[in-house]
Amino acid sequence: MKKKQNIDWDNLGFGVYPTRSMWKSTNSINGEWDKGGLIPYGNIEISPAAGVLNYGQGIFEGMKAYHSSKDRLVLFRPEMNAKRISTSCKRLCMPEISKDYFINAILEVVRDNADFVPPYNKGGLYIRPVVWGTAPTLGVAPASEYTFLVYTAPVGPYFRGGIKPLNLIASESYHRAAPKGIGHVKAIGNYSASLEPVRKAKEDGFDEVLYLKAEDERLVEEVGSANIFMRKGNQLVTPRLAGSILPGVTRNSILKLAQDQLGLDVTEGDLLLEDLFTADEVFCTGTAVVLTPVGHITYRKKTHMIKDGNMGEAATELRKKLVHIQLEKKEDSYGWIYPV
Ligand code: COI
């Protein structure tokens, strides 16, 4: 194992941190991805008319590499990200990336930047694969050349203050994604649409926005940076993957752990906003947020405290079980761990 960088590991937040290298490869339309390889981390040159800059032809992924208790580096379910990036590319008219090509690029970047992976239990190396239309395109059309980049940053918790329960605002002013739009893929445009709602929410003292489904504004969709779950008694419910819900890797893992290890009755279905107010627990999941509880939800100027406002039993257990697998503290009976 490489000697670690001299970084203040105990005070890592979630932000950009220049590392040693990043992956870059290109593809011309109807062509194959070239061999690609590592280049020094840093700025890249791009046409002002690039499709990604002018028409948002871009998608991304989020993954983490961990220094595990077995003193080795591991990834968590990278095949799931490979599958999702392929779906995202297809929806945005970009050439698909095969699973092996994708995972190889991730491994190369993590290996070369191994000294930036936080020590055991101090966070993870966040991995950000992106695919962009980089050829100049003035008319609205798919670009004729694409770039696949993978860069990384050592990160700690996504929300400041660790795993403090979140204070959400359920928005009637904004939707995250349009029905039949691109909410189900990791398109960069979904995130630009969330900037103003989140800015406003933070200005009003909230941590994040809880988006409602555009069709009826009664069903819950997701938090924008994470999927959402509700527990009532033995029932654990999360919005089904229909329309604009992002198929989260952590979401999928929590569903399995909840069913197999906590014996919860798990449903992917409709989640009514009103039901959250009387839930035993509400929490959200994602690569960046891991599993973070929700303490309060404000809707139409009324604040609802979820149970006693603290992190609930199931959230505590599920987070522990997930993190123990990710850090190889517990046996991985699912085959989720992928050694680097
Ligand atoms: C992730 O959890 O990795 C995400 O992509 C969410 C985010 C936009 C930080």
Short mmCIF file of C-alpha atoms and ligand atoms in Angstrom, two decimals:
data_model
loop_
_atom_site.label_atom_id
_atom_site.label_comp_id
_atom_site.label_asym_id
_atom_site.label_seq_id
_atom_site.Cartn_x
_atom_site.Cartn_y
_atom_site.Cartn_z
CA MET A 1 0.00 0.00 0.00
CA LYS A 2 1.37 3.43 -1.04
CA LYS A 3 2.20 5.89 1.76
CA LYS A 4 -0.81 8.21 2.19
CA GLN A 5 -0.76 11.85 1.13
CA ASN A 6 -0.34 14.43 3.84
CA ILE A 7 -4.02 15.42 4.08
CA ASP A 8 -6.09 16.42 7.13
CA TRP A 9 -8.14 13.20 6.91
CA ASP A 10 -10.23 14.00 9.99
CA ASN A 11 -11.67 17.16 8.48
CA LEU A 12 -12.52 16.08 4.96
CA GLY A 13 -15.74 17.45 3.57
CA PHE A 14 -17.23 16.80 0.14
CA GLY A 15 -15.36 18.93 -2.35
CA VAL A 16 -12.92 19.10 -5.22
CA TYR A 17 -9.39 17.99 -4.38
CA PRO A 18 -6.76 17.78 -7.11
CA THR A 19 -5.17 14.34 -7.24
CA ARG A 20 -2.37 12.91 -9.39
CA SER A 21 -4.09 11.69 -12.52
CA MET A 22 -7.35 11.12 -14.33
CA TRP A 23 -8.57 8.89 -17.14
CA LYS A 24 -9.34 10.26 -20.58
CA SER A 25 -10.58 8.57 -23.72
CA THR A 26 -12.41 9.71 -26.83
CA ASN A 27 -14.89 8.35 -29.33
CA SER A 28 -15.89 9.69 -32.73
CA ILE A 29 -19.47 9.09 -33.77
CA ASN A 30 -20.26 5.48 -34.65
CA GLY A 31 -16.70 4.71 -33.69
CA GLU A 32 -15.22 2.80 -30.82
CA TRP A 33 -13.78 4.25 -27.67
CA ASP A 34 -10.05 4.59 -28.19
CA LYS A 35 -7.56 2.88 -25.89
CA GLY A 36 -7.58 5.82 -23.49
CA GLY A 37 -5.27 6.16 -20.52
CA LEU A 38 -4.17 8.23 -17.57
CA ILE A 39 -3.24 11.89 -17.96
CA PRO A 40 -2.12 14.34 -15.28
CA TYR A 41 -5.03 15.74 -13.26
CA GLY A 42 -5.85 19.23 -14.48
CA ASN A 43 -7.70 21.43 -16.92
CA ILE A 44 -8.51 20.16 -20.38
CA GLU A 45 -9.03 22.06 -23.60
CA ILE A 46 -12.52 22.07 -25.07
CA SER A 47 -14.28 23.86 -27.95
CA PRO A 48 -16.58 26.73 -26.92
CA ALA A 49 -19.15 25.06 -29.18
CA ALA A 50 -18.87 21.63 -27.48
CA GLY A 51 -22.22 19.85 -27.23
CA VAL A 52 -21.85 19.47 -23.48
CA LEU A 53 -21.31 23.21 -22.97
CA ASN A 54 -24.07 24.39 -25.30
CA TYR A 55 -26.77 21.75 -25.08
CA GLY A 56 -25.97 19.84 -21.91
CA GLN A 57 -25.01 16.60 -23.65
CA GLY A 58 -23.32 15.17 -20.60
CA ILE A 59 -23.84 12.53 -17.95
CA PHE A 60 -21.92 11.37 -14.89
CA GLU A 61 -21.58 8.71 -12.22
CA GLY A 62 -20.63 8.75 -8.55
CA MET A 63 -18.71 5.93 -6.85
CA LYS A 64 -16.31 5.51 -3.95
CA ALA A 65 -13.14 3.52 -3.28
CA TYR A 66 -12.46 2.59 0.33
CA HIS A 67 -9.42 1.52 2.32
CA SER A 68 -10.96 -1.52 3.97
CA SER A 69 -10.31 -3.24 7.28
CA LYS A 70 -8.37 -5.89 5.32
CA ASP A 71 -5.85 -3.17 4.46
CA ARG A 72 -6.71 -3.16 0.77
CA LEU A 73 -8.60 -0.85 -1.58
CA VAL A 74 -12.07 -1.86 -2.68
CA LEU A 75 -14.92 -0.59 -4.84
CA PHE A 76 -18.60 -1.14 -4.11
CA ARG A 77 -20.74 -2.69 -6.87
CA PRO A 78 -19.02 -0.96 -9.83
CA GLU A 79 -21.04 -3.13 -12.27
CA MET A 80 -24.14 -1.20 -11.20
CA ASN A 81 -22.50 2.10 -12.17
CA ALA A 82 -21.33 0.54 -15.42
CA LYS A 83 -24.90 -0.45 -16.22
CA ARG A 84 -26.30 2.96 -15.32
CA ILE A 85 -23.71 4.92 -17.29
CA SER A 86 -24.63 2.85 -20.30
CA THR A 87 -28.35 3.66 -19.87
CA SER A 88 -27.49 7.33 -19.39
CA CYS A 89 -25.31 7.42 -22.53
CA LYS A 90 -28.06 5.83 -24.58
CA ARG A 91 -30.70 8.32 -23.42
CA LEU A 92 -28.45 11.26 -24.28
CA CYS A 93 -27.48 9.88 -27.70
CA MET A 94 -23.92 9.14 -26.69
CA PRO A 95 -21.86 6.03 -27.47
CA GLU A 96 -22.22 3.37 -24.80
CA ILE A 97 -19.31 2.22 -22.67
CA SER A 98 -18.89 -1.49 -22.03
CA LYS A 99 -18.71 -2.81 -18.48
CA ASP A 100 -15.13 -4.02 -18.81
CA TYR A 101 -13.90 -0.80 -20.39
CA PHE A 102 -15.60 1.24 -17.67
CA ILE A 103 -14.31 -0.84 -14.76
CA ASN A 104 -10.79 -0.93 -16.18
CA ALA A 105 -10.71 2.89 -16.35
CA ILE A 106 -11.93 3.12 -12.74
CA LEU A 107 -9.31 0.64 -11.54
CA GLU A 108 -6.49 2.46 -13.33
CA VAL A 109 -7.43 5.79 -11.80
CA VAL A 110 -7.86 4.41 -8.28
CA ARG A 111 -4.59 2.47 -8.42
CA ASP A 112 -2.63 5.50 -9.59
CA ASN A 113 -4.23 7.70 -6.92
CA ALA A 114 -4.17 5.11 -4.14
CA ASP A 115 -2.36 7.49 -1.78
CA PHE A 116 -5.37 9.84 -1.97
CA VAL A 117 -7.77 7.16 -0.69
CA PRO A 118 -8.55 8.14 2.92
CA PRO A 119 -7.26 5.74 5.59
CA TYR A 120 -9.62 3.09 6.96
CA ASN A 121 -12.81 4.63 8.37
CA LYS A 122 -11.91 8.22 7.40
CA GLY A 123 -14.03 8.54 4.26
CA GLY A 124 -13.58 7.43 0.67
CA LEU A 125 -12.04 8.38 -2.63
CA TYR A 126 -15.00 9.76 -4.57
CA ILE A 127 -14.83 8.71 -8.20
CA ARG A 128 -16.49 10.87 -10.80
CA PRO A 129 -16.78 9.36 -14.30
CA VAL A 130 -18.24 11.78 -16.87
CA VAL A 131 -19.15 11.45 -20.56
CA TRP A 132 -19.44 14.63 -22.59
CA GLY A 133 -20.22 15.54 -26.18
CA THR A 134 -17.05 17.44 -26.97
CA ALA A 135 -17.21 18.10 -30.72
CA PRO A 136 -18.42 21.58 -31.76
CA THR A 137 -22.17 21.46 -32.47
CA LEU A 138 -23.97 24.68 -33.26
CA GLY A 139 -27.21 23.14 -34.44
CA VAL A 140 -29.06 21.10 -31.83
CA ALA A 141 -27.78 17.61 -32.62
CA PRO A 142 -25.68 14.89 -31.03
CA ALA A 143 -21.98 15.76 -31.11
CA SER A 144 -19.68 13.87 -33.45
CA GLU A 145 -17.06 13.23 -30.77
CA TYR A 146 -17.24 12.23 -27.11
CA THR A 147 -14.90 12.33 -24.14
CA PHE A 148 -14.95 9.93 -21.20
CA LEU A 149 -13.09 11.27 -18.16
CA VAL A 150 -12.69 9.84 -14.68
CA TYR A 151 -11.38 12.02 -11.91
CA THR A 152 -11.37 11.55 -8.15
CA ALA A 153 -11.31 13.43 -4.85
CA PRO A 154 -10.85 12.22 -1.27
CA VAL A 155 -14.10 12.97 0.57
CA GLY A 156 -15.72 12.85 3.98
CA PRO A 157 -19.42 13.46 4.75
CA TYR A 158 -21.62 15.12 2.08
CA PHE A 159 -23.62 17.15 4.61
CA ARG A 160 -21.73 19.26 7.09
CA GLY A 161 -22.17 18.09 10.67
CA GLY A 162 -21.83 14.38 9.93
CA ILE A 163 -24.99 12.28 10.07
CA LYS A 164 -27.23 14.85 11.72
CA PRO A 165 -30.91 14.37 10.65
CA LEU A 166 -31.79 16.53 7.66
CA ASN A 167 -34.26 19.35 7.59
CA LEU A 168 -36.05 19.18 4.22
CA ILE A 169 -38.45 21.45 2.40
CA ALA A 170 -41.05 19.73 0.23
CA SER A 171 -41.22 21.95 -2.81
CA GLU A 172 -44.33 23.08 -4.65
CA SER A 173 -42.31 25.66 -6.59
CA TYR A 174 -39.95 23.34 -8.44
CA HIS A 175 -39.89 19.91 -10.01
CA ARG A 176 -36.71 17.93 -10.29
CA ALA A 177 -37.49 16.36 -13.64
CA ALA A 178 -40.26 16.28 -16.20
CA PRO A 179 -42.43 13.20 -16.79
CA LYS A 180 -40.91 11.23 -19.67
CA GLY A 181 -37.81 13.42 -19.41
CA ILE A 182 -34.32 12.50 -18.20
CA GLY A 183 -34.82 12.17 -14.44
CA HIS A 184 -34.14 8.42 -14.52
CA VAL A 185 -30.60 8.90 -15.86
CA LYS A 186 -27.64 10.77 -14.43
CA ALA A 187 -27.81 13.69 -16.86
CA ILE A 188 -25.97 16.84 -15.86
CA GLY A 189 -29.07 18.90 -16.69
CA ASN A 190 -31.00 17.32 -13.81
CA TYR A 191 -28.46 18.78 -11.43
CA SER A 192 -28.33 22.26 -12.98
CA ALA A 193 -32.12 22.38 -12.58
CA SER A 194 -31.67 21.72 -8.85
CA LEU A 195 -29.19 24.53 -8.17
CA GLU A 196 -31.71 27.33 -7.66
CA PRO A 197 -34.15 25.25 -5.55
CA VAL A 198 -31.29 24.10 -3.31
CA ARG A 199 -29.80 27.60 -3.06
CA LYS A 200 -33.19 28.96 -1.99
CA ALA A 201 -33.74 26.07 0.45
CA LYS A 202 -30.37 26.71 2.10
CA GLU A 203 -31.07 30.44 2.32
CA ASP A 204 -34.30 29.54 4.16
CA GLY A 205 -32.43 27.29 6.61
CA PHE A 206 -33.10 23.87 5.05
CA ASP A 207 -30.53 21.24 4.11
CA GLU A 208 -32.10 19.99 0.88
CA VAL A 209 -35.24 19.92 -1.23
CA LEU A 210 -37.70 17.04 -1.27
CA TYR A 211 -39.14 16.94 -4.77
CA LEU A 212 -42.70 15.86 -5.53
CA LYS A 213 -43.73 14.09 -8.68
CA ALA A 214 -44.50 16.56 -11.44
CA GLU A 215 -47.67 14.67 -12.47
CA ASP A 216 -49.62 15.15 -9.27
CA GLU A 217 -47.47 16.83 -6.60
CA ARG A 218 -48.72 14.41 -3.94
CA LEU A 219 -46.26 11.59 -4.45
CA VAL A 220 -42.68 11.93 -3.32
CA GLU A 221 -39.91 11.58 -5.89
CA GLU A 222 -36.44 12.00 -4.40
CA VAL A 223 -34.11 14.50 -2.77
CA GLY A 224 -32.10 15.36 -5.86
CA SER A 225 -28.78 14.22 -4.44
CA ALA A 226 -30.31 11.03 -2.98
CA ASN A 227 -33.24 8.58 -3.02
CA ILE A 228 -35.78 8.59 -0.20
CA PHE A 229 -37.20 5.86 2.07
CA MET A 230 -39.95 5.73 4.71
CA ARG A 231 -40.47 3.15 7.43
CA LYS A 232 -43.83 2.67 9.16
CA GLY A 233 -43.88 -0.33 11.47
CA ASN A 234 -42.49 -3.25 9.52
CA GLN A 235 -43.04 -1.60 6.13
CA LEU A 236 -40.19 0.07 4.28
CA VAL A 237 -41.25 2.01 1.20
CA THR A 238 -39.28 3.83 -1.48
CA PRO A 239 -40.63 5.31 -4.73
CA ARG A 240 -40.67 2.76 -7.52
CA LEU A 241 -38.29 3.19 -10.44
CA ALA A 242 -40.85 4.68 -12.76
CA GLY A 243 -40.34 7.81 -14.80
CA SER A 244 -37.98 10.16 -13.10
CA ILE A 245 -36.53 8.26 -10.12
CA LEU A 246 -32.79 7.64 -10.30
CA PRO A 247 -31.90 3.93 -9.84
CA GLY A 248 -29.47 4.41 -6.96
CA VAL A 249 -26.85 1.78 -6.17
CA THR A 250 -27.21 2.50 -2.44
CA ARG A 251 -31.01 2.42 -2.83
CA ASN A 252 -30.81 -1.06 -4.31
CA SER A 253 -28.39 -2.24 -1.60
CA ILE A 254 -30.52 -0.89 1.24
CA LEU A 255 -33.62 -2.61 -0.15
CA LYS A 256 -31.77 -5.94 -0.06
CA LEU A 257 -30.29 -5.42 3.42
CA ALA A 258 -33.63 -4.28 4.84
CA GLN A 259 -35.41 -7.34 3.53
CA ASP A 260 -32.74 -9.98 4.18
CA GLN A 261 -31.15 -8.77 7.38
CA LEU A 262 -33.79 -6.66 9.15
CA GLY A 263 -36.79 -8.69 7.97
CA LEU A 264 -38.61 -5.55 6.86
CA ASP A 265 -41.44 -5.77 4.41
CA VAL A 266 -39.98 -3.84 1.50
CA THR A 267 -42.04 -2.08 -1.18
CA GLU A 268 -41.04 -0.09 -4.24
CA GLY A 269 -44.23 1.81 -4.83
CA ASP A 270 -46.06 5.09 -4.46
CA LEU A 271 -44.98 7.19 -1.53
CA LEU A 272 -47.46 9.88 -0.49
CA LEU A 273 -45.94 12.99 1.01
CA GLU A 274 -48.57 13.01 3.79
CA ASP A 275 -47.53 9.52 4.83
CA LEU A 276 -44.02 10.74 5.56
CA PHE A 277 -45.33 13.08 8.26
CA THR A 278 -46.56 10.17 10.37
CA ALA A 279 -43.70 7.79 9.54
CA ASP A 280 -41.55 6.07 12.12
CA GLU A 281 -38.50 6.95 10.08
CA VAL A 282 -37.55 8.77 6.91
CA PHE A 283 -34.05 8.60 5.45
CA CYS A 284 -32.27 9.12 2.18
CA THR A 285 -29.58 7.11 0.44
CA GLY A 286 -26.89 7.73 -2.15
CA THR A 287 -23.20 7.22 -2.82
CA ALA A 288 -22.41 10.70 -1.58
CA VAL A 289 -24.84 10.81 1.38
CA VAL A 290 -24.52 7.06 2.20
CA LEU A 291 -27.62 6.80 4.44
CA THR A 292 -28.69 10.02 6.11
CA PRO A 293 -31.79 10.36 8.31
CA VAL A 294 -34.46 13.01 7.82
CA GLY A 295 -35.57 14.79 11.02
CA HIS A 296 -38.01 17.40 9.73
CA ILE A 297 -40.01 18.10 6.58
CA THR A 298 -41.63 21.46 5.94
CA TYR A 299 -44.60 21.61 3.56
CA ARG A 300 -46.86 24.61 2.97
CA LYS A 301 -45.11 26.47 5.82
CA LYS A 302 -45.88 23.69 8.35
CA THR A 303 -42.94 21.77 9.81
CA HIS A 304 -43.47 18.10 10.55
CA MET A 305 -41.06 16.37 12.91
CA ILE A 306 -40.46 12.76 11.91
CA LYS A 307 -41.10 10.79 15.10
CA ASP A 308 -38.71 12.38 17.66
CA GLY A 309 -36.58 14.06 15.00
CA ASN A 310 -33.63 11.71 15.59
CA MET A 311 -32.06 8.94 13.55
CA GLY A 312 -34.29 5.86 13.87
CA GLU A 313 -33.47 2.24 14.59
CA ALA A 314 -33.73 0.89 11.06
CA ALA A 315 -31.68 3.75 9.61
CA THR A 316 -28.98 3.20 12.24
CA GLU A 317 -28.86 -0.55 11.63
CA LEU A 318 -28.99 -0.33 7.85
CA ARG A 319 -26.28 2.30 7.69
CA LYS A 320 -24.10 0.16 9.95
CA LYS A 321 -24.67 -2.96 7.89
CA LEU A 322 -23.96 -1.18 4.64
CA VAL A 323 -20.80 0.53 5.88
CA HIS A 324 -19.55 -2.71 7.45
CA ILE A 325 -19.80 -4.43 4.09
CA GLN A 326 -18.20 -1.49 2.26
CA LEU A 327 -15.29 -1.44 4.70
CA GLU A 328 -15.02 -5.23 4.86
CA LYS A 329 -15.71 -5.29 8.58
CA LYS A 330 -18.41 -7.88 7.97
CA GLU A 331 -18.52 -10.67 5.47
CA ASP A 332 -19.92 -9.66 2.08
CA SER A 333 -22.38 -12.44 1.34
CA TYR A 334 -23.69 -10.56 -1.72
CA GLY A 335 -20.47 -10.28 -3.72
CA TRP A 336 -20.73 -6.48 -3.67
CA ILE A 337 -17.07 -5.83 -2.89
CA TYR A 338 -14.71 -5.44 -5.84
CA PRO A 339 -11.02 -5.45 -4.85
CA VAL A 340 -8.87 -2.83 -6.57
C1 COI B 1 -23.71 10.57 -5.69
O1 COI B 1 -24.30 10.19 -4.68
O2 COI B 1 -22.64 10.12 -6.04
C2 COI B 1 -24.30 11.59 -6.53
O3 COI B 1 -24.10 11.52 -7.70
C3 COI B 1 -25.03 12.68 -5.92
C4 COI B 1 -24.36 13.95 -6.11
C5 COI B 1 -24.84 14.80 -7.16
C6 COI B 1 -23.27 14.38 -5.28
#
